[in-house]
Amino acid sequence: MQAFKQGVFYQIYPRSFKDSNGDGIGDIRGIIQKLDYLVSLGIKYVWLSPVYASPNVDFGYDISDYLSINPEYGTMADMDQLIKEGKKRGIHFVMDLVMNHTSSDHAWFKASLDPNSPYRDYYYHRPGKGKKLPNNWTSFFGEKAWSKNEDGTYYLHLFAQNQPDLNWDHPNMYNEFKHIIEFWLKKGIAGFRCDVVNVMYKTSLDNGKPRLFLKGLEKYHSTQKNHEILRRIRKELIEPYGAFLVGETVMVNTQQANDLLGNESEKELDMVFGFEHMDADQFLVKWFKRKFNPDKFNRILIQWQKDLPWNANYFENHDQPRSVSRYGSAHYHKESAKMLSTVLLTLKGSPFIYQGQEIGMTNVDYKSLDEYMDVETKNIWALAKKLWIPKFYRWHMIKTVSRDNARSPMQWDSMGGFSTGKPWLRINHNQKKINVAIQENDGDSILSYYKRLIKIRQQHPALIEGDFVPLIAKKGVFAYHRVLNNQKILVVSNMSTKYRKIKLNMDGEILLQNYPPMEMKRLRPYEARVIEVTHDQV
Ligand code: ISL
Ligand code: CA
């Protein structure tokens, strides 16, 4: 079993994790200061969202130089030290690799604006069609997918207009990224999280067929050449370093996800972040929320557990609202945060904890649009306004879905503890109640629960290598076994506010539960239990 499958992952959004120099912006030296905290949590791998040079239109996912560090976050020497200090503590770093696009500030793009430049075809520069754009594609951020150059031609961007798409048909493109990938592997990183890795090869620029969202998707979604590029990267670059790839794969079902893992002879990714479970509370697109349906959520999780050999399990990240706000309950804040962690850390696959999730950080409490900084949020507000969506509903959309819900600074103590300066994004006012300092000294806190749960995971091979055997997924109750040889662990959770009777043999040693022990045949609201089933009940 590959080494990474033993460890728990933690995602750091560097801008909001810890500021070491008082400018209100998280930085690499701040992360170094918190490595011992991550050790105390039981973390083995850290996925670091981009720290490369960037004009911050998409806060790092618009890269202007893959081989230098955004000065706001520090220096390359800081980065080298972070990797070294991490290694000393048994913590390995996974860098964020954005191959679909660069920033429009990247030297390649600037050169490509000259039609005679050898960099011209690093991107998709195309003439309009009369008064029309080169095609009818729309972007992930709710805009048109083309923006105009000074010379009257247009360039393609599936994301913000400052994120021009790279042309992977260009003969140099592979070697450009070969150099970047090897540069970082030589620094001793463990692998890469690959951003929107299944849209990077466009088979044509023809008009897309009519669809509500992402017109043009079928021209670039998980294309054959995309697979070929991933196989080549894996074989030539990743395997020689014993590294691994976790791909962010948009709009895939489990069949398409498996295809992106490749097969024994032609591997591609080691695991993927899917989005289907994220659909359990949305209507058509992520911006229209409907009541969360825990059974739908759990049945999708079961599908992915059954269909894939190994999953990258996550319930929140820098793009998603906070899971305790979305899937849990404010009234049962502590119980529901602990229940969600119980599921996340006992599913088969690599668990990814997003910074702050381990203390139950919630969606932000911002009062006006100008408190938000996310480009996607601003674009969707403007688009919703253009579509005559009334202001009160636009506000509901933003409050429930904005990516800034997950980007407010980490709450280290009741004064914030994130920075001595004014944070770049306001800290949630509930920092007084929800913070690391309070919880580190409270054996009943969410943080203490995560620490115990991670230890239990490391002590029970069935929770890592064991088979996933679904038992119940109805009325909010989610129950399953993890079985390895004669070790059988029962995980049972109640993802609802109701008391739930369940007909399940729950005898055995209770390894962990989020309520005071009470022998009863029903589950309390948001109750979770991890039970080692004793042999005679096997
Ligand atoms: O969450 C999303 C899918 O509904 C989108 O908001 C998100 O942009 C998409 O999943 C792709 O995300 C990745 O690429 C983007 C960047 O803005 C995101 O932060 C990154 O995770 C462009 O690089
Ligand atoms: Ca700083």
Coordinates of C-alpha atoms and ligand atoms in Angstrom, one line a residue:
M1 CA 0.0 0.0 0.0
Q2 CA 1.5 3.4 -1.0
A3 CA 2.8 5.3 2.0
F4 CA 0.4 8.2 1.6
K5 CA -2.6 6.0 2.2
Q6 CA -1.6 5.7 5.9
G7 CA -1.7 9.4 6.6
V8 CA -4.3 12.1 7.3
F9 CA -4.2 15.2 5.0
Y10 CA -4.7 18.8 6.0
Q11 CA -5.3 21.6 3.5
I12 CA -3.8 25.0 4.2
Y13 CA -5.1 28.1 2.4
P14 CA -1.9 30.1 3.1
R15 CA -3.4 33.6 3.0
S16 CA -5.7 32.8 5.9
F17 CA -3.7 30.4 8.0
K18 CA -1.1 32.3 10.1
D19 CA 0.5 35.7 9.6
S20 CA 4.0 36.0 11.1
N21 CA 4.9 39.6 10.2
G22 CA 1.7 41.6 11.1
D23 CA 0.7 42.6 7.6
G24 CA -2.6 40.8 8.0
I25 CA -1.7 38.2 5.3
G26 CA -0.9 34.6 6.2
D27 CA 2.6 33.5 5.2
I28 CA 5.0 30.6 5.0
R29 CA 6.8 31.6 8.2
G30 CA 3.5 31.5 9.9
I31 CA 2.9 28.0 8.7
I32 CA 6.4 27.0 10.1
Q33 CA 5.3 28.4 13.5
K34 CA 2.2 26.1 13.4
L35 CA 3.9 22.8 12.3
D36 CA 3.9 21.5 15.9
Y37 CA 0.2 22.2 16.1
L38 CA -0.3 20.0 13.0
V39 CA 1.9 17.3 14.6
S40 CA -0.3 17.4 17.7
L41 CA -3.4 17.0 15.5
G42 CA -1.8 13.9 13.9
I43 CA -1.3 15.3 10.4
K44 CA 1.1 13.5 7.9
Y45 CA 0.5 15.4 4.7
V46 CA -0.3 19.1 4.0
W47 CA -1.9 20.2 0.7
L48 CA -0.7 23.8 0.4
S49 CA -2.9 26.0 -1.8
P50 CA -0.8 28.1 -4.2
V51 CA 2.0 30.2 -2.8
Y52 CA 3.6 31.0 -6.2
A53 CA 3.9 34.5 -7.6
S54 CA 0.4 35.8 -8.4
P55 CA -1.5 39.1 -8.8
N56 CA -4.2 37.6 -6.5
V57 CA -7.1 37.9 -8.8
D58 CA -8.0 34.3 -7.8
F59 CA -5.6 34.4 -4.8
G60 CA -2.9 32.2 -6.2
Y61 CA -4.9 30.1 -8.7
D62 CA -3.8 32.7 -11.2
I63 CA 0.0 32.0 -11.3
S64 CA 2.4 34.5 -12.9
D65 CA 5.6 32.5 -12.1
Y66 CA 5.5 28.8 -11.0
L67 CA 9.1 28.9 -9.9
S68 CA 9.0 31.9 -7.5
I69 CA 7.1 32.6 -4.3
N70 CA 4.5 35.4 -3.9
P71 CA 6.5 37.9 -1.8
E72 CA 3.4 38.4 0.4
Y73 CA 3.9 34.8 1.5
G74 CA 7.7 34.9 1.8
T75 CA 10.7 33.7 -0.1
M76 CA 11.9 30.5 -1.7
A77 CA 14.3 30.2 1.3
D78 CA 11.2 30.2 3.5
M79 CA 9.6 27.5 1.3
D80 CA 12.8 25.4 1.5
Q81 CA 12.8 25.7 5.3
L82 CA 9.1 24.9 5.5
I83 CA 9.7 21.6 3.6
K84 CA 12.7 20.8 5.8
E85 CA 11.0 21.7 9.1
G86 CA 8.0 19.6 7.9
K87 CA 10.2 16.6 7.1
K88 CA 11.8 16.8 10.6
R89 CA 8.3 16.4 12.0
G90 CA 7.1 13.7 9.6
I91 CA 4.9 16.1 7.7
H92 CA 5.2 16.1 3.9
F93 CA 4.0 18.8 1.5
V94 CA 1.7 18.5 -1.5
M95 CA 1.9 21.5 -3.8
D96 CA -1.0 22.8 -5.8
L97 CA -0.3 22.4 -9.6
V98 CA -2.5 24.6 -11.9
M99 CA -1.9 23.3 -15.5
N100 CA -5.1 24.5 -17.1
H101 CA -4.3 28.2 -17.0
T102 CA -1.8 30.9 -15.9
S103 CA -2.3 34.4 -14.8
S104 CA -2.6 37.0 -17.5
D105 CA 0.5 38.5 -15.8
H106 CA 2.6 35.4 -16.7
A107 CA 5.5 36.2 -19.0
W108 CA 4.2 33.6 -21.5
F109 CA 0.9 35.4 -21.8
K110 CA 2.4 38.8 -22.0
A111 CA 4.6 37.6 -24.9
S112 CA 1.7 35.8 -26.5
L113 CA -0.1 39.2 -27.1
D114 CA 2.3 39.7 -30.0
P115 CA 0.8 37.6 -32.9
N116 CA 4.3 36.9 -34.1
S117 CA 5.6 35.7 -30.8
P118 CA 6.7 32.0 -30.4
Y119 CA 4.4 32.1 -27.3
R120 CA 1.3 33.1 -29.3
D121 CA 0.0 29.6 -29.4
Y122 CA 0.7 28.9 -25.7
Y123 CA -2.8 30.2 -25.3
Y124 CA -6.0 30.3 -27.4
H125 CA -6.0 33.6 -29.2
R126 CA -8.7 33.7 -31.9
P127 CA -10.5 36.3 -34.0
G128 CA -14.1 37.0 -33.3
K129 CA -16.8 35.9 -35.8
G130 CA -18.1 39.2 -37.0
K131 CA -19.6 40.8 -33.9
K132 CA -19.6 37.5 -32.1
L133 CA -17.1 35.8 -29.9
P134 CA -15.0 32.9 -31.3
N135 CA -17.5 30.5 -29.8
N136 CA -20.4 30.3 -27.3
W137 CA -18.6 28.9 -24.3
T138 CA -19.3 30.1 -20.8
S139 CA -16.9 30.2 -17.8
F140 CA -16.9 28.5 -14.4
F141 CA -17.3 32.0 -13.0
G142 CA -20.5 32.8 -14.8
E143 CA -19.0 35.0 -17.5
K144 CA -18.3 34.6 -21.2
A145 CA -15.2 32.5 -21.7
W146 CA -13.5 35.0 -24.0
S147 CA -11.9 38.4 -23.4
K148 CA -10.7 40.9 -26.0
N149 CA -7.1 41.6 -26.7
E150 CA -6.0 45.1 -27.8
D151 CA -5.5 43.8 -31.4
G152 CA -9.2 42.9 -31.5
T153 CA -8.7 39.2 -31.2
Y154 CA -10.0 37.3 -28.2
Y155 CA -8.4 34.8 -25.7
L156 CA -10.1 31.9 -24.0
H157 CA -10.5 31.6 -20.2
L158 CA -12.6 29.0 -18.5
F159 CA -12.2 30.8 -15.2
A160 CA -11.6 34.5 -14.5
Q161 CA -10.6 36.7 -17.4
N162 CA -7.2 37.0 -15.8
Q163 CA -6.7 33.3 -16.0
P164 CA -6.1 32.5 -19.8
D165 CA -6.3 28.9 -20.7
L166 CA -3.1 27.2 -21.8
N167 CA -3.0 25.3 -25.1
W168 CA -1.9 21.8 -24.3
D169 CA -1.7 21.1 -28.1
H170 CA 1.4 23.2 -28.2
P171 CA 4.6 21.0 -28.6
N172 CA 6.4 22.9 -25.8
M173 CA 3.7 22.8 -23.2
Y174 CA 4.6 19.4 -21.8
N175 CA 8.2 20.3 -21.4
E176 CA 7.4 23.6 -19.8
F177 CA 5.5 21.7 -17.1
K178 CA 8.1 19.0 -16.9
H179 CA 10.5 21.6 -15.8
I180 CA 8.1 23.0 -13.2
I181 CA 7.1 19.6 -11.8
E182 CA 10.7 18.4 -11.5
F183 CA 11.8 21.7 -9.9
W184 CA 9.3 21.1 -7.1
L185 CA 9.9 17.4 -6.8
K186 CA 13.6 18.0 -6.4
K187 CA 12.7 20.1 -3.4
G188 CA 11.4 17.0 -1.7
I189 CA 7.6 17.6 -1.9
A190 CA 5.5 14.4 -1.7
G191 CA 3.2 15.1 -4.7
F192 CA 0.7 17.5 -6.3
R193 CA -2.9 18.4 -6.0
C194 CA -3.8 19.1 -9.6
D195 CA -6.2 21.9 -10.2
V196 CA -9.2 21.2 -12.5
V197 CA -7.0 18.5 -14.0
N198 CA -9.7 17.1 -16.3
V199 CA -10.5 20.1 -18.4
M200 CA -7.0 21.0 -19.6
Y201 CA -7.1 19.5 -23.2
K202 CA -9.6 21.1 -25.6
T203 CA -10.4 18.8 -28.6
S204 CA -11.9 21.7 -30.6
L205 CA -13.1 25.3 -30.1
D206 CA -16.4 24.7 -31.9
N207 CA -19.6 26.0 -30.3
G208 CA -20.8 23.9 -27.4
K209 CA -24.3 22.3 -27.3
P210 CA -27.0 24.2 -25.3
R211 CA -26.6 23.8 -21.5
L212 CA -27.4 26.0 -18.5
F213 CA -23.9 26.0 -17.1
L214 CA -20.5 25.7 -18.8
K215 CA -21.5 25.7 -22.4
G216 CA -18.7 24.0 -24.3
L217 CA -18.0 21.5 -21.6
E218 CA -18.2 18.5 -23.9
K219 CA -15.2 19.9 -25.9
Y220 CA -12.8 19.7 -23.1
H221 CA -14.2 17.5 -20.3
S222 CA -11.9 14.4 -19.6
T223 CA -10.8 14.2 -23.2
Q224 CA -8.7 11.3 -24.5
K225 CA -5.6 13.6 -24.9
N226 CA -6.2 14.8 -21.4
H227 CA -5.7 11.2 -20.2
E228 CA -2.6 10.8 -22.4
I229 CA -1.0 13.9 -20.9
L230 CA -1.7 12.6 -17.3
R231 CA -0.3 9.1 -18.1
R232 CA 2.9 10.7 -19.5
I233 CA 3.3 13.0 -16.5
R234 CA 2.7 10.1 -14.2
K235 CA 5.1 7.7 -15.9
E236 CA 7.9 10.1 -16.8
L237 CA 7.8 12.6 -13.9
I238 CA 5.9 11.4 -10.8
E239 CA 6.8 7.7 -10.5
P240 CA 10.5 8.2 -10.7
Y241 CA 10.2 10.4 -7.6
G242 CA 7.9 8.0 -5.8
A243 CA 5.4 11.0 -5.6
F244 CA 1.6 11.0 -6.0
L245 CA -1.1 13.0 -7.7
V246 CA -4.5 13.9 -6.3
G247 CA -6.6 15.5 -9.0
E248 CA -9.5 18.0 -8.6
T249 CA -11.8 16.5 -11.2
V250 CA -14.9 18.6 -12.0
M251 CA -18.3 17.2 -13.1
V252 CA -17.3 13.5 -13.0
N253 CA -19.3 10.4 -12.1
T254 CA -17.5 7.4 -10.6
Q255 CA -16.9 5.8 -14.0
Q256 CA -15.2 8.9 -15.2
A257 CA -13.3 9.2 -11.9
N258 CA -12.0 5.6 -12.3
D259 CA -11.0 6.4 -15.9
L260 CA -8.9 9.3 -14.4
L261 CA -7.2 6.8 -12.1
G262 CA -6.2 4.9 -15.1
N263 CA -5.4 1.2 -14.7
E264 CA -2.5 -0.9 -13.5
S265 CA -0.5 -0.7 -16.7
E266 CA -1.3 3.0 -17.4
K267 CA -1.9 4.8 -14.2
E268 CA -2.9 8.5 -14.1
L269 CA -4.0 9.9 -10.8
D270 CA -3.7 8.3 -7.4
M271 CA -7.0 9.7 -6.1
V272 CA -9.5 12.4 -7.1
F273 CA -11.6 15.0 -5.5
G274 CA -15.1 14.4 -6.9
F275 CA -18.1 16.8 -6.5
E276 CA -21.1 14.6 -6.7
H277 CA -21.7 14.5 -2.9
M278 CA -21.5 18.3 -3.0
D279 CA -24.6 18.2 -5.2
A280 CA -26.8 16.9 -2.3
D281 CA -27.9 20.3 -1.4
Q282 CA -27.9 22.2 -4.6
F283 CA -30.3 22.7 -7.4
L284 CA -28.7 22.3 -10.9
V285 CA -25.7 24.6 -10.0
K286 CA -23.9 25.2 -6.8
W287 CA -25.4 28.7 -6.5
F288 CA -28.9 27.5 -6.0
K289 CA -29.2 25.7 -2.7
R290 CA -32.0 23.4 -1.6
K291 CA -32.5 21.7 1.8
F292 CA -29.7 19.4 2.5
N293 CA -30.7 15.7 2.0
P294 CA -28.4 13.6 4.2
D295 CA -29.6 10.3 2.7
K296 CA -28.7 11.6 -0.8
F297 CA -25.4 12.7 0.5
N298 CA -24.7 9.3 2.2
R299 CA -25.9 7.3 -0.8
I300 CA -23.5 9.2 -3.1
L301 CA -20.7 8.6 -0.6
I302 CA -21.6 4.9 -0.6
Q303 CA -21.5 4.9 -4.5
W304 CA -18.0 6.4 -4.5
Q305 CA -16.8 4.0 -1.7
K306 CA -18.1 1.1 -3.8
D307 CA -16.9 2.2 -7.2
L308 CA -13.4 3.5 -6.5
P309 CA -10.5 1.6 -5.0
W310 CA -9.4 4.7 -3.0
N311 CA -11.0 8.1 -2.5
A312 CA -9.9 11.6 -1.5
N313 CA -12.5 12.2 1.1
Y314 CA -13.5 15.8 1.9
F315 CA -16.5 17.8 3.2
E316 CA -15.1 21.3 2.8
N317 CA -12.2 23.1 1.2
H318 CA -11.2 26.7 0.1
D319 CA -14.0 26.6 -2.5
Q320 CA -16.8 25.3 -0.4
P321 CA -18.9 26.6 2.5
R322 CA -18.0 25.3 6.0
S323 CA -19.4 21.7 6.4
V324 CA -20.7 22.2 9.9
S325 CA -22.8 25.2 8.6
R326 CA -23.9 23.3 5.5
Y327 CA -24.4 19.7 6.7
G328 CA -24.5 20.1 10.5
S329 CA -26.4 22.4 12.8
A330 CA -25.8 25.6 14.8
H331 CA -27.9 24.3 17.6
Y332 CA -25.9 21.1 17.7
H333 CA -22.7 22.7 16.7
K334 CA -20.3 20.6 18.7
E335 CA -22.1 17.3 18.2
S336 CA -22.6 17.8 14.4
A337 CA -19.0 18.9 13.8
K338 CA -17.8 15.7 15.6
M339 CA -20.3 13.5 13.8
L340 CA -19.1 14.8 10.4
S341 CA -15.5 14.2 11.4
T342 CA -16.4 10.7 12.4
V343 CA -17.7 9.9 8.9
L344 CA -14.9 11.8 7.1
L345 CA -12.1 10.0 9.0
T346 CA -13.6 6.5 8.8
L347 CA -14.6 6.3 5.1
K348 CA -12.2 4.4 2.9
G349 CA -9.6 6.7 1.4
S350 CA -7.4 9.7 2.3
P351 CA -9.2 12.1 4.7
F352 CA -8.7 15.8 3.9
I353 CA -9.3 18.2 6.8
Y354 CA -9.5 21.8 5.7
Q355 CA -7.9 24.4 8.0
G356 CA -10.4 25.3 10.8
Q357 CA -12.7 22.3 10.2
E358 CA -11.0 20.6 13.2
I359 CA -12.4 23.3 15.5
G360 CA -15.8 23.6 13.8
M361 CA -15.3 26.9 12.1
T362 CA -18.5 28.2 10.5
N363 CA -19.5 30.2 7.5
V364 CA -18.7 33.9 7.8
D365 CA -21.0 36.5 9.4
Y366 CA -20.3 39.2 6.8
K367 CA -22.9 42.0 6.6
S368 CA -22.2 43.5 3.1
L369 CA -20.9 42.5 -0.3
D370 CA -17.8 44.6 0.2
E371 CA -16.6 42.4 3.0
Y372 CA -16.2 39.6 0.4
M373 CA -13.1 39.3 -1.7
D374 CA -13.6 36.3 -3.9
V375 CA -13.7 36.9 -7.6
E376 CA -16.2 34.1 -8.2
T377 CA -18.5 35.6 -5.5
K378 CA -18.4 39.1 -7.1
N379 CA -19.0 37.7 -10.6
I380 CA -22.0 35.6 -9.5
W381 CA -23.5 38.6 -7.7
A382 CA -23.2 40.6 -10.9
L383 CA -24.6 37.8 -13.0
A384 CA -27.5 37.3 -10.6
K385 CA -28.2 41.0 -10.8
K386 CA -28.2 40.9 -14.6
L387 CA -30.7 38.0 -14.4
W388 CA -33.0 40.2 -12.3
I389 CA -32.6 37.9 -9.2
P390 CA -33.9 40.0 -6.4
K391 CA -31.3 41.5 -3.9
F392 CA -32.6 39.5 -0.9
Y393 CA -32.1 36.2 -2.8
R394 CA -28.7 37.3 -4.2
W395 CA -27.7 38.0 -0.6
H396 CA -29.0 34.5 0.4
M397 CA -26.9 33.0 -2.4
I398 CA -23.7 34.7 -1.3
K399 CA -24.1 34.0 2.4
T400 CA -24.7 30.3 1.8
V401 CA -22.3 29.6 -1.1
S402 CA -19.5 32.2 -1.3
R403 CA -16.0 30.6 -1.2
D404 CA -15.1 33.3 1.3
N405 CA -17.1 31.3 3.9
A406 CA -14.0 29.0 4.0
R407 CA -11.4 31.7 3.6
S408 CA -11.9 33.9 6.7
P409 CA -8.7 33.6 8.8
M410 CA -8.0 30.7 11.1
Q411 CA -9.2 31.3 14.6
W412 CA -6.2 30.6 16.8
D413 CA -7.5 32.3 20.0
S414 CA -10.2 34.6 21.2
M415 CA -8.4 37.7 19.9
G416 CA -8.1 35.9 16.5
G417 CA -4.4 35.0 17.0
F418 CA -4.1 35.0 13.2
S419 CA -2.3 38.4 12.9
T420 CA -1.3 41.4 14.9
G421 CA -2.4 43.5 12.0
K422 CA -5.7 44.0 10.2
P423 CA -6.5 40.7 8.5
W424 CA -6.9 40.8 4.7
L425 CA -10.4 39.3 5.2
R426 CA -12.4 39.9 8.4
I427 CA -12.2 37.2 11.0
N428 CA -15.6 35.7 12.0
H429 CA -16.9 37.4 15.2
N430 CA -17.5 34.0 16.7
Q431 CA -13.7 33.6 17.1
K432 CA -14.3 34.3 20.8
K433 CA -16.2 31.1 21.1
I434 CA -14.6 29.0 18.4
N435 CA -10.8 28.9 18.5
V436 CA -7.8 26.6 18.9
A437 CA -6.7 28.0 22.3
I438 CA -10.0 27.2 24.1
Q439 CA -10.3 23.8 22.5
E440 CA -6.8 22.6 23.1
N441 CA -7.5 22.8 26.8
D442 CA -10.9 21.1 26.7
G443 CA -11.1 17.3 26.5
D444 CA -14.6 17.5 25.2
S445 CA -13.8 20.0 22.4
I446 CA -14.1 19.3 18.6
L447 CA -10.4 19.6 18.4
S448 CA -9.8 17.0 21.1
Y449 CA -12.3 14.7 19.3
Y450 CA -10.4 15.0 16.0
K451 CA -7.1 14.1 17.8
R452 CA -8.7 11.0 19.3
L453 CA -10.3 10.0 16.1
I454 CA -7.1 10.4 14.1
K455 CA -5.3 8.3 16.7
I456 CA -8.0 5.6 16.5
R457 CA -7.7 5.6 12.7
Q458 CA -3.9 5.1 12.9
Q459 CA -4.3 2.3 15.5
H460 CA -6.9 0.3 13.5
P461 CA -5.8 -1.0 10.1
A462 CA -9.4 -1.8 9.3
L463 CA -10.1 1.9 9.1
I464 CA -7.3 2.4 6.6
E465 CA -7.2 -0.8 4.5
G466 CA -10.5 -2.4 5.4
D467 CA -13.4 -3.0 3.1
F468 CA -16.3 -0.6 3.3
V469 CA -19.6 -2.4 3.9
P470 CA -22.7 -0.2 3.8
L471 CA -25.5 -1.0 6.3
I472 CA -27.9 1.9 6.6
A473 CA -28.5 5.2 4.7
K474 CA -31.9 6.4 5.5
K475 CA -33.7 8.9 7.7
G476 CA -30.4 10.6 8.3
V477 CA -28.8 7.5 9.7
F478 CA -25.6 6.4 8.1
A479 CA -24.1 3.1 9.2
Y480 CA -21.3 1.0 7.8
H481 CA -18.7 -1.6 8.7
R482 CA -15.0 -1.4 7.9
V483 CA -13.6 -4.9 7.8
L484 CA -10.1 -6.2 7.6
N485 CA -9.5 -9.9 8.3
N486 CA -11.2 -10.5 11.6
Q487 CA -11.2 -6.8 12.7
K488 CA -14.7 -5.3 12.1
I489 CA -15.4 -1.7 13.0
L490 CA -19.0 -0.3 13.1
V491 CA -19.4 3.4 12.3
V492 CA -22.9 4.7 12.9
S493 CA -24.0 8.4 12.6
N494 CA -27.2 10.3 12.8
M495 CA -27.1 13.2 10.4
S496 CA -30.4 14.7 11.7
T497 CA -32.0 16.5 14.6
K498 CA -34.3 13.6 15.3
Y499 CA -33.9 10.7 17.7
R500 CA -33.4 7.6 15.6
K501 CA -34.1 4.0 16.6
I502 CA -31.9 1.6 14.7
K503 CA -32.0 -2.1 14.5
L504 CA -28.3 -2.8 14.5
N505 CA -26.2 -4.9 16.7
M506 CA -24.1 -2.2 18.4
D507 CA -22.4 -4.6 20.9
G508 CA -18.6 -4.3 21.1
E509 CA -16.0 -1.9 22.5
I510 CA -17.0 1.8 21.9
L511 CA -13.8 3.3 20.6
L512 CA -15.3 6.8 20.3
Q513 CA -18.6 8.6 20.6
N514 CA -19.7 12.3 20.6
Y515 CA -22.2 12.0 23.4
P516 CA -21.8 10.8 27.0
P517 CA -22.1 7.0 27.0
M518 CA -25.6 5.8 27.5
E519 CA -26.7 2.3 26.6
M520 CA -29.6 2.9 24.4
K521 CA -30.9 1.5 21.2
R522 CA -31.5 4.9 19.7
L523 CA -29.2 7.6 18.4
R524 CA -29.5 11.2 19.7
P525 CA -29.4 14.2 17.3
Y526 CA -26.1 14.1 15.4
E527 CA -24.8 11.2 17.5
A528 CA -21.9 9.2 16.2
R529 CA -20.3 6.1 17.5
V530 CA -17.3 4.1 16.4
I531 CA -17.5 0.5 17.8
E532 CA -15.1 -2.4 17.5
V533 CA -17.4 -5.3 17.0
T534 CA -16.1 -8.2 19.2
H535 CA -15.4 -11.5 17.5
D536 CA -18.5 -13.4 18.4
Q537 CA -20.6 -10.7 16.8
V538 CA -18.6 -10.9 13.6
Ligands
ISL1 O1 -16.3 24.9 -6.5 C1 -16.3 25.0 -7.7 C2 -17.1 23.9 -8.5 O2 -18.4 24.2 -8.4 C3 -15.8 26.1 -8.4 O3 -16.0 27.3 -7.6 C4 -14.3 26.0 -8.6 O4 -13.8 27.1 -9.2 C5 -13.9 24.8 -9.4 O5 -14.2 23.6 -8.7 C6 -12.4 24.8 -9.8 O6 -11.7 25.0 -8.6 C7 -10.3 25.2 -8.8 O7 -9.9 26.0 -9.9 C8 -10.3 27.4 -9.9 C9 -10.0 28.1 -8.5 O8 -10.7 29.3 -8.5 C10 -10.4 27.2 -7.4 O9 -10.1 27.8 -6.1 C11 -9.7 25.8 -7.5 O10 -10.0 25.0 -6.4 C12 -9.5 28.0 -10.9 O11 -8.1 27.8 -10.7
CA2 CA 2.2 38.1 6.6

